[in-house]
Coordinates of C-alpha atoms in Angstrom, one line a residue:
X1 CA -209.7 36.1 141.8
X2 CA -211.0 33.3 144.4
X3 CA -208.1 32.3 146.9
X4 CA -208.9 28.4 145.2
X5 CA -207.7 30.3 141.9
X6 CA -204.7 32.3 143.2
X7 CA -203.6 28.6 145.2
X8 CA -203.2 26.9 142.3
X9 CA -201.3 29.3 140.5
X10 CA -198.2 28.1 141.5
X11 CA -199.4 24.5 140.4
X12 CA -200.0 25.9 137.0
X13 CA -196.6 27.5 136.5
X14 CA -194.8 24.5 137.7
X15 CA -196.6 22.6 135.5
X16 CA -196.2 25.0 132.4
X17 CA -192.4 24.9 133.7
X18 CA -191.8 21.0 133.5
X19 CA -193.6 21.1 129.7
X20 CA -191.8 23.7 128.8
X21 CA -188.2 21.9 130.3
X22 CA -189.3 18.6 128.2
X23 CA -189.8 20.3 124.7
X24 CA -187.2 22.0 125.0
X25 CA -185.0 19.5 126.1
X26 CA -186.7 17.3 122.8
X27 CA -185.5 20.7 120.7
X28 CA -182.2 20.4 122.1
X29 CA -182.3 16.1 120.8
X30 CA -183.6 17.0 117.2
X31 CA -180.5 19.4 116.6
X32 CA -178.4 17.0 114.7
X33 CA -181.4 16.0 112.1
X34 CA -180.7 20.3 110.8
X35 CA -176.8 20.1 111.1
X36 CA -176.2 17.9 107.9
X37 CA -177.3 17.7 104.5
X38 CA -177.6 13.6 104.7
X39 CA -178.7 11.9 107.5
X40 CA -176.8 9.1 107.9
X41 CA -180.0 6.5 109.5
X42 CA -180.2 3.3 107.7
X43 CA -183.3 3.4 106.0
X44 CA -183.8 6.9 105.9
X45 CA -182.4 7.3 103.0
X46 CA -184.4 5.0 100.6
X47 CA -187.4 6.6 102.8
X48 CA -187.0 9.4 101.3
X49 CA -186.4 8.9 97.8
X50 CA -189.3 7.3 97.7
X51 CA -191.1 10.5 99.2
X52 CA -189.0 12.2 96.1
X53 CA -190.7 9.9 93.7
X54 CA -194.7 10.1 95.0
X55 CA -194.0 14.0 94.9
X56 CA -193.5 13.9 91.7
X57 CA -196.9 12.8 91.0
X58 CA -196.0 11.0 87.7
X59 CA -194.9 14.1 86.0
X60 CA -191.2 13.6 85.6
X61 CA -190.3 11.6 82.8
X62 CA -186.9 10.3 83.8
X63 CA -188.6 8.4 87.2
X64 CA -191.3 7.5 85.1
X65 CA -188.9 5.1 83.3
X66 CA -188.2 3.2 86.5
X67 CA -190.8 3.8 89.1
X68 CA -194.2 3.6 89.5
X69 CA -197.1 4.9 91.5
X70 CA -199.9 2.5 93.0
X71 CA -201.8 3.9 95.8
X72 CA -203.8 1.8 98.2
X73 CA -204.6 1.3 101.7
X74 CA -202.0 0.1 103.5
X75 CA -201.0 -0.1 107.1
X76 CA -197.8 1.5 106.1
X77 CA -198.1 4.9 105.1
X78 CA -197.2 7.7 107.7
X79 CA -194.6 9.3 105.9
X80 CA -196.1 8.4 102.4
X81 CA -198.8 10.9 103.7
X82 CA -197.3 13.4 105.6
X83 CA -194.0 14.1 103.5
X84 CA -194.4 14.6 100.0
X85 CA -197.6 17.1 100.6
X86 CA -195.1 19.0 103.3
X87 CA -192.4 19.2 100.9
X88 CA -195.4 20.7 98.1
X89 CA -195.8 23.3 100.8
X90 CA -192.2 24.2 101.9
X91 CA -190.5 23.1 98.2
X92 CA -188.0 21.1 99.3
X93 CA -188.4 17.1 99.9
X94 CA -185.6 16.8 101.9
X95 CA -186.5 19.9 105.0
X96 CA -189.8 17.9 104.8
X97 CA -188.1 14.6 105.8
X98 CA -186.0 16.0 108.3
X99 CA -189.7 17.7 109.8
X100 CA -190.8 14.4 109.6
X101 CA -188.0 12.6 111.6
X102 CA -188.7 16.0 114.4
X103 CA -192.0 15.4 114.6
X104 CA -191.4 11.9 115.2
X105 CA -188.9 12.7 118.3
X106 CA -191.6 15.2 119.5
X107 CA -194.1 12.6 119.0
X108 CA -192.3 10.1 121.6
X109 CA -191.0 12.7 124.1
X110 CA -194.8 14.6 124.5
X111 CA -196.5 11.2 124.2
X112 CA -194.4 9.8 126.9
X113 CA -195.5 12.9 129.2
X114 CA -198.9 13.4 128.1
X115 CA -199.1 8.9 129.1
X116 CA -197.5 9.7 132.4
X117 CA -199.4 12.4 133.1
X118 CA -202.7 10.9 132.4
X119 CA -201.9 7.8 135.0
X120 CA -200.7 9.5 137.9
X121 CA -202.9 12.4 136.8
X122 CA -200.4 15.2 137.3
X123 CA -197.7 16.8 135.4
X124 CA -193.7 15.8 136.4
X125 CA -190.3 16.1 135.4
X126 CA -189.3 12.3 135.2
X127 CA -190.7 11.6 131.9
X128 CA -187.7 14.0 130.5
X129 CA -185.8 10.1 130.8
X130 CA -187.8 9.3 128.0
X131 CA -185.6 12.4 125.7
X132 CA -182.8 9.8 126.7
X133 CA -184.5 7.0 124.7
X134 CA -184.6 9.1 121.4
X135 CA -181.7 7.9 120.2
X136 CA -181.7 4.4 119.9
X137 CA -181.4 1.2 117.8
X138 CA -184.5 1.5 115.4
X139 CA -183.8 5.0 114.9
X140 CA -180.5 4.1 114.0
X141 CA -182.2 1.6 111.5
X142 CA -184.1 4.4 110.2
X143 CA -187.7 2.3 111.3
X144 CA -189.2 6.0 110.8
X145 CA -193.2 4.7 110.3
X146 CA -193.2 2.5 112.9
X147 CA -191.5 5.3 115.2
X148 CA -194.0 7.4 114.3
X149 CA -196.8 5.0 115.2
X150 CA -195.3 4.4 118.2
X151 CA -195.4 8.2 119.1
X152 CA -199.1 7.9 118.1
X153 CA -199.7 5.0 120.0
X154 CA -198.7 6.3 123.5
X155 CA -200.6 9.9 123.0
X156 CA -204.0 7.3 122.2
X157 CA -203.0 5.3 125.0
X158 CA -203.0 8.8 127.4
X159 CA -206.5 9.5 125.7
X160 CA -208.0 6.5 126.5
X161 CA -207.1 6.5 130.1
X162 CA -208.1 9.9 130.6
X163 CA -211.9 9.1 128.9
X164 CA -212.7 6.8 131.0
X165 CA -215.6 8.5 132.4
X166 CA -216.8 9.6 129.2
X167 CA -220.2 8.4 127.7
X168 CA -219.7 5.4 126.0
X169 CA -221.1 5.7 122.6
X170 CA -218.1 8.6 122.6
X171 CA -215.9 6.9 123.6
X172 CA -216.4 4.1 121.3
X173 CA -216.3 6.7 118.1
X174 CA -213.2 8.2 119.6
X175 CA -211.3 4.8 119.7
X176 CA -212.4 3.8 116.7
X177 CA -210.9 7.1 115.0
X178 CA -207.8 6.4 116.6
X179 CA -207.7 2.9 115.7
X180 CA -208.0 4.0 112.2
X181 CA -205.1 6.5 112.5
X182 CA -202.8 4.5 113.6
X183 CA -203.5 1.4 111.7
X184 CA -203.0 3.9 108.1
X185 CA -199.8 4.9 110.2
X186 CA -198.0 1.4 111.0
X187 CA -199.8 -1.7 112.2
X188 CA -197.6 -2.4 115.1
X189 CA -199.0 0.9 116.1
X190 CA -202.9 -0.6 115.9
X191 CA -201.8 -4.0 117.4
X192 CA -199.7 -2.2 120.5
X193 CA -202.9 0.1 121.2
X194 CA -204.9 -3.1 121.8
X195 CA -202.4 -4.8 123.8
X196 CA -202.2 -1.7 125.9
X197 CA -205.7 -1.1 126.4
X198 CA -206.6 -4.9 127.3
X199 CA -203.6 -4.5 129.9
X200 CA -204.9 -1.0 131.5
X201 CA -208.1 -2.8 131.5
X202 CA -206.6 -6.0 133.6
X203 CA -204.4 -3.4 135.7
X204 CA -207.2 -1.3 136.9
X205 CA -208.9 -4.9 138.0
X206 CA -205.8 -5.4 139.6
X207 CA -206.1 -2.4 142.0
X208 CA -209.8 -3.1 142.6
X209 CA -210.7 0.0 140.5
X210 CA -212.6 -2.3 138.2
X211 CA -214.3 -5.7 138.2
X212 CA -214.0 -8.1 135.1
X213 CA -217.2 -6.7 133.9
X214 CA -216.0 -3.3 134.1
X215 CA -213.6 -4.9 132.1
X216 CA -215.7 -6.4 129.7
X217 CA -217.1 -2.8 129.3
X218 CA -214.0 -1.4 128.1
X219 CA -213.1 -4.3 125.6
X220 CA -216.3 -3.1 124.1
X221 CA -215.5 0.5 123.4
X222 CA -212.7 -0.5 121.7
X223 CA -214.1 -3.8 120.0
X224 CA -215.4 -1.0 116.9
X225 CA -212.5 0.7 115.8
X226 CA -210.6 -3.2 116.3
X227 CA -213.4 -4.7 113.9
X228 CA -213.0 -2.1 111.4
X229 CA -209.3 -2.5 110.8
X230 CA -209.3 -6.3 110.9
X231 CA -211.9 -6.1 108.2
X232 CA -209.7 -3.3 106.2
X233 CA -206.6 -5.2 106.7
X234 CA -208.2 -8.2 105.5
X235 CA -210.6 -7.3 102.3
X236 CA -208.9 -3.7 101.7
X237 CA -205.6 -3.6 102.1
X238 CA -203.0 -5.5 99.7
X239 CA -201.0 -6.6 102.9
X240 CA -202.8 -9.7 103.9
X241 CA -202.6 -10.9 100.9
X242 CA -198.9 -10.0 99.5
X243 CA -196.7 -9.1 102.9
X244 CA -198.0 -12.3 105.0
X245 CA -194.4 -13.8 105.7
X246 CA -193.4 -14.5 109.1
X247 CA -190.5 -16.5 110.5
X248 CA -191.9 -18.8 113.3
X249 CA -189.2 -21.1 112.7
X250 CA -187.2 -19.1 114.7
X251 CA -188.6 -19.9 117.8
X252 CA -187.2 -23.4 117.6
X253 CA -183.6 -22.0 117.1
X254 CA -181.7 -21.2 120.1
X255 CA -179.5 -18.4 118.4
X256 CA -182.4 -16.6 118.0
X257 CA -183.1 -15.9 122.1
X258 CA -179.8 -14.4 122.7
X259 CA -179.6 -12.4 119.9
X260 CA -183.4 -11.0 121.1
X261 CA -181.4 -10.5 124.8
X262 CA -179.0 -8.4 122.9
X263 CA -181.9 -6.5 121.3
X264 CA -182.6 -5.4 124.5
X265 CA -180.2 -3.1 124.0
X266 CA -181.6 -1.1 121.5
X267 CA -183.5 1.2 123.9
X268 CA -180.5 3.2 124.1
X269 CA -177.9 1.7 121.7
X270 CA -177.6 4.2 118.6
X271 CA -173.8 2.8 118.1
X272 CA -172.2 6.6 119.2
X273 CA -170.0 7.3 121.8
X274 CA -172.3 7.9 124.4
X275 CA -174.5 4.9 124.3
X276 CA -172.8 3.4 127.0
X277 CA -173.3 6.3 129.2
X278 CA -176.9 6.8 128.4
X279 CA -177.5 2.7 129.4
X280 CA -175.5 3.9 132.5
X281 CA -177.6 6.9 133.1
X282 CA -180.9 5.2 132.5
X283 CA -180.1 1.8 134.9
X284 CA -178.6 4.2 137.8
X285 CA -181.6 6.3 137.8
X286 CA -184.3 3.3 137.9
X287 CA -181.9 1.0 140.0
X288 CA -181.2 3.6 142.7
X289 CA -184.5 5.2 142.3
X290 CA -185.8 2.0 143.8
X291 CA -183.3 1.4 146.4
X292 CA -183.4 5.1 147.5
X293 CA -187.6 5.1 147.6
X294 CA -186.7 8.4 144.9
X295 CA -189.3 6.8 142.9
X296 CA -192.5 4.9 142.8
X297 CA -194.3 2.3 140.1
X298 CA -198.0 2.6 139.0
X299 CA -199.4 -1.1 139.2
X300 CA -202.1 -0.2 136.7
X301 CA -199.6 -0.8 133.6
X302 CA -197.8 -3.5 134.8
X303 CA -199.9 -5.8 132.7
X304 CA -199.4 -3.9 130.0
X305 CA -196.0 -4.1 130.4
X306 CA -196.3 -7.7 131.1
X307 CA -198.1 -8.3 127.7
X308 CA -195.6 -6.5 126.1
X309 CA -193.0 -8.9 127.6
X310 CA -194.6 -11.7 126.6
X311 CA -194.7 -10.4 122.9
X312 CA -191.2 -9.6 122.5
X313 CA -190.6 -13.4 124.0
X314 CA -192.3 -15.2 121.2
X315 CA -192.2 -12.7 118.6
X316 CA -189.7 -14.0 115.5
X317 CA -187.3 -11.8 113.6
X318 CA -190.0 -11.2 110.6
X319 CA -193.6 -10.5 111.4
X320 CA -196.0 -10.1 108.4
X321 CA -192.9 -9.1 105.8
X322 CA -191.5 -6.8 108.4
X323 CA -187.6 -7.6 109.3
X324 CA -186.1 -6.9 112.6
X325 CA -190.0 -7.4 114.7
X326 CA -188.8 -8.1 118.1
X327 CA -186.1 -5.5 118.3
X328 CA -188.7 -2.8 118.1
X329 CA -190.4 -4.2 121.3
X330 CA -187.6 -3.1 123.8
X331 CA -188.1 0.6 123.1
X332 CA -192.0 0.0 123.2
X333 CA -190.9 -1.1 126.6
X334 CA -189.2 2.0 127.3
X335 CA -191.4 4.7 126.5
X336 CA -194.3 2.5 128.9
X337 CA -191.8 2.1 131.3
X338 CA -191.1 5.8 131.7
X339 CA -194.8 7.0 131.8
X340 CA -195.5 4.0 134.5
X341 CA -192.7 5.0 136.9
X342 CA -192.5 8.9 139.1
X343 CA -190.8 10.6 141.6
X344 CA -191.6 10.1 145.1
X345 CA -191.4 13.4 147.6
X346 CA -188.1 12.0 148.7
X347 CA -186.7 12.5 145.3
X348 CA -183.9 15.3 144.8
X349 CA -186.1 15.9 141.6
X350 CA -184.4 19.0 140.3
X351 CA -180.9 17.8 140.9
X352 CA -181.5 14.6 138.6
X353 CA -183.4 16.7 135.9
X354 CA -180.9 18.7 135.6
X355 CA -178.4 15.8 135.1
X356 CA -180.8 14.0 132.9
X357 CA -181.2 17.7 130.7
X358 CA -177.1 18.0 130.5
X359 CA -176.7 14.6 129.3
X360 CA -179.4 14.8 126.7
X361 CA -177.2 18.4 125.4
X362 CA -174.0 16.5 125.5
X363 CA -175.5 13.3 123.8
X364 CA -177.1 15.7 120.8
X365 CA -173.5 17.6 120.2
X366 CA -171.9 13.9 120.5
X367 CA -174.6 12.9 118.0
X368 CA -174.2 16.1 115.6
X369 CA -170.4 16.0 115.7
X370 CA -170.3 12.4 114.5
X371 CA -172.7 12.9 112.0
X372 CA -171.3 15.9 110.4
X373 CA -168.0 13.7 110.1
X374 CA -170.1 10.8 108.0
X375 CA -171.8 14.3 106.1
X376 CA -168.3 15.0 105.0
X377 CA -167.3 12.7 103.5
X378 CA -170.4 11.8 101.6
X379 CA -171.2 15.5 100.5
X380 CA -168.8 15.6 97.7
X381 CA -170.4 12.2 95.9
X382 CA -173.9 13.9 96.5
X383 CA -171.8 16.7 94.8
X384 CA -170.5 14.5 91.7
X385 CA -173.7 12.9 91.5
X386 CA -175.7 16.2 90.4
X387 CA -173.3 16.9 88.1
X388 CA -174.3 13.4 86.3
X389 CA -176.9 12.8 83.6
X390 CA -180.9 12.7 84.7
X391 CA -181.5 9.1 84.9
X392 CA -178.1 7.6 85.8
X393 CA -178.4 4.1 87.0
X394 CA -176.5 3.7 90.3
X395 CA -175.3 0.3 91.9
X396 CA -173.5 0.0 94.9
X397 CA -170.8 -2.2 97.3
X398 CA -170.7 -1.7 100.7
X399 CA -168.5 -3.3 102.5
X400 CA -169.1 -3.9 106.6
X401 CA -165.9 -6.0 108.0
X402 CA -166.2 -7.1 111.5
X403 CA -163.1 -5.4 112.9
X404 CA -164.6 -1.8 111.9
X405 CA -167.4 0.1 112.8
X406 CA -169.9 1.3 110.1
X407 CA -172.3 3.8 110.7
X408 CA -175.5 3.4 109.0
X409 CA -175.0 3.6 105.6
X410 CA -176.4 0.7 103.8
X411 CA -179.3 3.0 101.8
X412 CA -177.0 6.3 101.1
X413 CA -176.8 5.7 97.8
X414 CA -180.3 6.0 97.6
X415 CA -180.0 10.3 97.6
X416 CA -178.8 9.6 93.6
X417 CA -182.6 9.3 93.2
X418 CA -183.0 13.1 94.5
X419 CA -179.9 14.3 93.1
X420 CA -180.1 13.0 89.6
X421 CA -183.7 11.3 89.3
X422 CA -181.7 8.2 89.0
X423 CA -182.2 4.4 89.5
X424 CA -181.2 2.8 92.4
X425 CA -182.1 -1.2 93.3
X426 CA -182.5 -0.5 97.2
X427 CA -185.4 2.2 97.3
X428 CA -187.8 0.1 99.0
X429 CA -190.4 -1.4 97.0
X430 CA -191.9 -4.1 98.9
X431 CA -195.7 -4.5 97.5
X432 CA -198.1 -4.2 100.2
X433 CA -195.8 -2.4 102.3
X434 CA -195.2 0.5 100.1
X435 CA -197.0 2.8 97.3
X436 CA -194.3 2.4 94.6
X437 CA -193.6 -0.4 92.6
X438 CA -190.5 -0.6 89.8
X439 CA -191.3 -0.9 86.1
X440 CA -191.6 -3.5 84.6
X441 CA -188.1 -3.1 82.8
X442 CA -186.4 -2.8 86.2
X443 CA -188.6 -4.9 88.7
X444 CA -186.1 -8.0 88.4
X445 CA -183.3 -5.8 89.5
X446 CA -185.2 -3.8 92.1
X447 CA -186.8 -3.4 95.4
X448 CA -184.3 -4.3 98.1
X449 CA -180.7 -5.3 98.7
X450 CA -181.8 -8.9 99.0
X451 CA -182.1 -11.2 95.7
X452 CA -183.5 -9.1 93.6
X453 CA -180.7 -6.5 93.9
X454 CA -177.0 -6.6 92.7
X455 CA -175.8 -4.9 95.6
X456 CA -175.9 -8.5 97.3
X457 CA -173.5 -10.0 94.7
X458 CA -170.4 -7.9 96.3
X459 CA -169.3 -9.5 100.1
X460 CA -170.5 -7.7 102.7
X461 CA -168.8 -9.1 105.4
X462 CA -164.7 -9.7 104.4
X463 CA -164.0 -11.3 107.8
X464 CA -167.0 -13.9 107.2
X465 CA -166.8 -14.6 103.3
X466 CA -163.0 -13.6 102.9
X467 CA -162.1 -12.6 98.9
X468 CA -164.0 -14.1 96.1
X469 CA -165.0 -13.6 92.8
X470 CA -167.7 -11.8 91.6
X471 CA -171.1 -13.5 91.1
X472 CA -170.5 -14.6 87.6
X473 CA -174.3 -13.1 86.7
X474 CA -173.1 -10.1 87.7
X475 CA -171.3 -8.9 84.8
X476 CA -174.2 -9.1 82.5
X477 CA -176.1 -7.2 85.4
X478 CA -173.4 -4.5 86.0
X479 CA -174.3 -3.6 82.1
X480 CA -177.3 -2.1 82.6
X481 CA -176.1 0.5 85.0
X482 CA -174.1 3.6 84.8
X483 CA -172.4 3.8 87.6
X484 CA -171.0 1.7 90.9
X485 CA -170.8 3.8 94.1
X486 CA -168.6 1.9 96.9
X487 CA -168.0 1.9 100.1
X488 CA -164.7 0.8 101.9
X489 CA -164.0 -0.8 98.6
X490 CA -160.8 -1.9 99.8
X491 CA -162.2 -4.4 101.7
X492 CA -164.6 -5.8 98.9
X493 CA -163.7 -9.1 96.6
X494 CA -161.9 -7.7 93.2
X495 CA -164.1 -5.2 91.3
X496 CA -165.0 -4.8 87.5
X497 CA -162.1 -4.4 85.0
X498 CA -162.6 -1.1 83.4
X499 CA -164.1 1.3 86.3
X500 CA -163.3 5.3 85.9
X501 CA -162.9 6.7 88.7
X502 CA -165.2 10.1 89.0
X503 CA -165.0 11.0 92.2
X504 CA -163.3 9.6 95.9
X505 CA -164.1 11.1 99.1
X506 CA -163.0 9.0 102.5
X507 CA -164.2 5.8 102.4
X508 CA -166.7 6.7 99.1
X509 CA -165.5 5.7 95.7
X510 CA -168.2 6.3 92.5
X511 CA -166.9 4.9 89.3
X512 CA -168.2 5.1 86.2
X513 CA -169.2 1.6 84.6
X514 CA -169.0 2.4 80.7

């Protein structure tokens, strides 16, 4: 052994250490995903009955009768390709969701490290912060593709800063491939990349490590892969064509810019008990990091940063069919802002780790404990509903008053599709978006809880509406199902004469319709 290799011995271990620390620490975050039997994110559940339906392949008869199967390329399709061939392997669609929403945790936490460690080219401890960001808002909203992207798009962000030097026909194949993976995965994981790489690009000429045709230069070995999924999403994908809406009226609304402040919030807010301490924890340590010259800011992705900003300011609430656009931008922000900021040798580094690692334990019991509460009480309908006919067709009436808080909920009745191959209007559907459409027989009832679904027709907000009277369509509608599952029913306008009650548990009602 050279002394060179024995010196950086101690270099290697400490590195190996702070990986180790971080994926462990990430372990320690995905506990609560394995300590129920339904995970209570919004659109989770819908998720994965469709992952229950494209595993079927067509050969159950009962799902047959209300769903079908149309494969195409779509930006869109992480899970659709991952899950069901997981849950082939390990026989069971719902351990290969939960992998899924793992992996996608593991995704962010590594991705954030291996981005931080390819800008300030060395490996450190302060990216475990962004194990704190795990749990927030579009988790809580179940956003699992774009998550996943987003996990994607930082680890091909670290790749592309650390081949800079590489030959550039390389290069150029290597972005393209990664282009390609994560426009299949989620678009706002293709468009982000670009973004990013344009603002590295306009950093680095910032510092003086490049000049704007160095810039140029890198535009190019990207301008490939970028070409290639334009043309796909424009002449082979569905999307374009069919999931084109977007909301630029809201711009002109003033609403609309303080609700996008509040957004803000969702880098940390995942409505448990400890949100407020983790926004605490996470503006201490960059507030007094700063003050206290504990840490230090890498110019180089300001700009992208910057452009990032700029996005979330005039992005509107729907972006091509996609609801709730802007609010994914904060967390975006978060994970860059992590990987952009590190520890100066004034820091008392492995003091604040280990208050960052005790918080992240705490906040995965606090997470676990809530959730097995919300399991409880929605086991026994899971329960009630295998006991049911295959097929049952399942409505539901969620209520969500003002003065209570609801934990996300809205899709749970979507698990009667894994538990009884039943119908449900709110497994998502959208064309474009998604590979499974509803028959014919059941397409004017289905695909979301919007107008095609009956599940609007009850109040969802008693404070806002008050009591009223059923839609009068909705009789004839309630006919062609079997059964109404509710939710805080109590606070819902006066149900259906004639309801048989089959099972209550907590705030759960399911009642049989005829």
């Amino acid at each position: 052994m050279t002394v060179q290799q024995a010196a950086s011995l101690p270099l290697v271990r400490r590195d190996t250490i702070r990986i180790a620390l971080l994926l462990v620490a990430t372990m320690v975050a995905t506990v609560p995903i394995f300590s129920v039997e339904s995970l209570p994110l919004h659109d989770y559940p819908s998720h994965l009955a469709r992952m229950y339906v494209l595993l079927q392949d067509g050969h159950n008869e009962t799902l047959n009768r209300y769903y079908e199967v149309h494969w195409a390329l779509m930006p869109n399709l992480a899970m659709d390709l991952i899950v069901p061939p997981l849950a082939r392997l390990l026989g069971s669609v719902e351990l290969a969701g939960r992998l899924f929403v793992a992996a996608t945790m593991v995704l962010l936490a590594t991705g954030a490290m291996f981005l931080h460690a390819a800008v300030h080219r060395r490996v450190s401890t302060w990216p475990l912060l962004a194990v704190v960001l795990l749990y927030n808002g579009i988790l809580w909203f179940g956003f699992l593709n774009f998550l996943f992207a987003l996990g994607l798009f930082l680890w091909s962000l670290g790749i592309f800063v650390r081949t800079q030097d590489w030959p550039v026909a390389a290069r150029a194949a290597l972005y393209a491939a990664l282009c390609l993976v994560l426009f299949v995965a989620h678009l706002f994981g293709f468009c982000l990349f670009l973004i990013a790489v344009a603002g590295w690009s306009f950093g680095r000429m910032w510092v003086r490590e490049l000049n704007f045709t160095g810039v140029v230069r890198e535009g190019m070995t990207v301008l490939p892969g970028a070409l290639l999924c334009l043309a796909l999403f424009l002449f082979a994908t569905p999307t374009s064509s069919v999931a084109s809406e977007t909301s630029w009226g809201d711009l002109l609304r003033p609403w609309h810019y303080i609700v996008k402040l509040q957004s803000v919030l969702f880098m940390v807010n995942f409505n448990d008990p400890m949100t407020n301490a983790a926004l605490l924890l996470v503006a201490s340590l960059v507030l007094l990091g700063f003050i206290a010259d504990w840490i230090r800011f890498d110019l180089r992705l300001l700009p992208v940063l910057a452009l990032f900003s700029l996005c979330f300011a005039f992005m509107p609430m729907m972006v091509s069919s996609s609801w709730f656009a802007y609010h994914r931008m904060p967390i975006v922000l978060g994970f860059v802002a992590v990987a952009s900021i590190d520890w100066t040798g004034r820091a008392p580094r492995r003091a604040l780790t280990a208050i960052v690692f005790l918080f992240v334990a705490v906040r995965a019991e606090s997470v676990a404990a809530q959730w097995r509460g919300i399991d409880a009480d929605f086991a026994p309908i899971r329960a009630e509903l295998r006991t049911l006919p295959k097929g049952i067709r399942v409505t539901a009436a969620l209520a969500a008053p003002r003065k209570i808080e609801v934990p996300a909920l809205l899709h749970m009745p979507s698990y009667a599709v894994l538990d009884a191959d039943g119908f449900y209007p709110g497994v998502f559907s959208f064309p474009g978006q998604q590979p499974l459409n509803f028959t014919p027989d059941y397409a004017d009832l289905g695909g979301h809880i919007g107008s095609r679904s009956i599940m609007h027709r009850f109040p969802l907000d008693h404070d806002a509406l008050g009591p009223r009277n059923l839609d009068p369509m909705a009789p004839a509608l309630l006919q062609r199902f079997d059964v109404l599952l509710t939710y805080l029913d109590e606070y819902l306008a006066p149900l259906p004469p004639g309801l048989v009650l089959l099972r209550e548990s907590g705030p759960w009602k399911l009642y049989r319709l005829r």
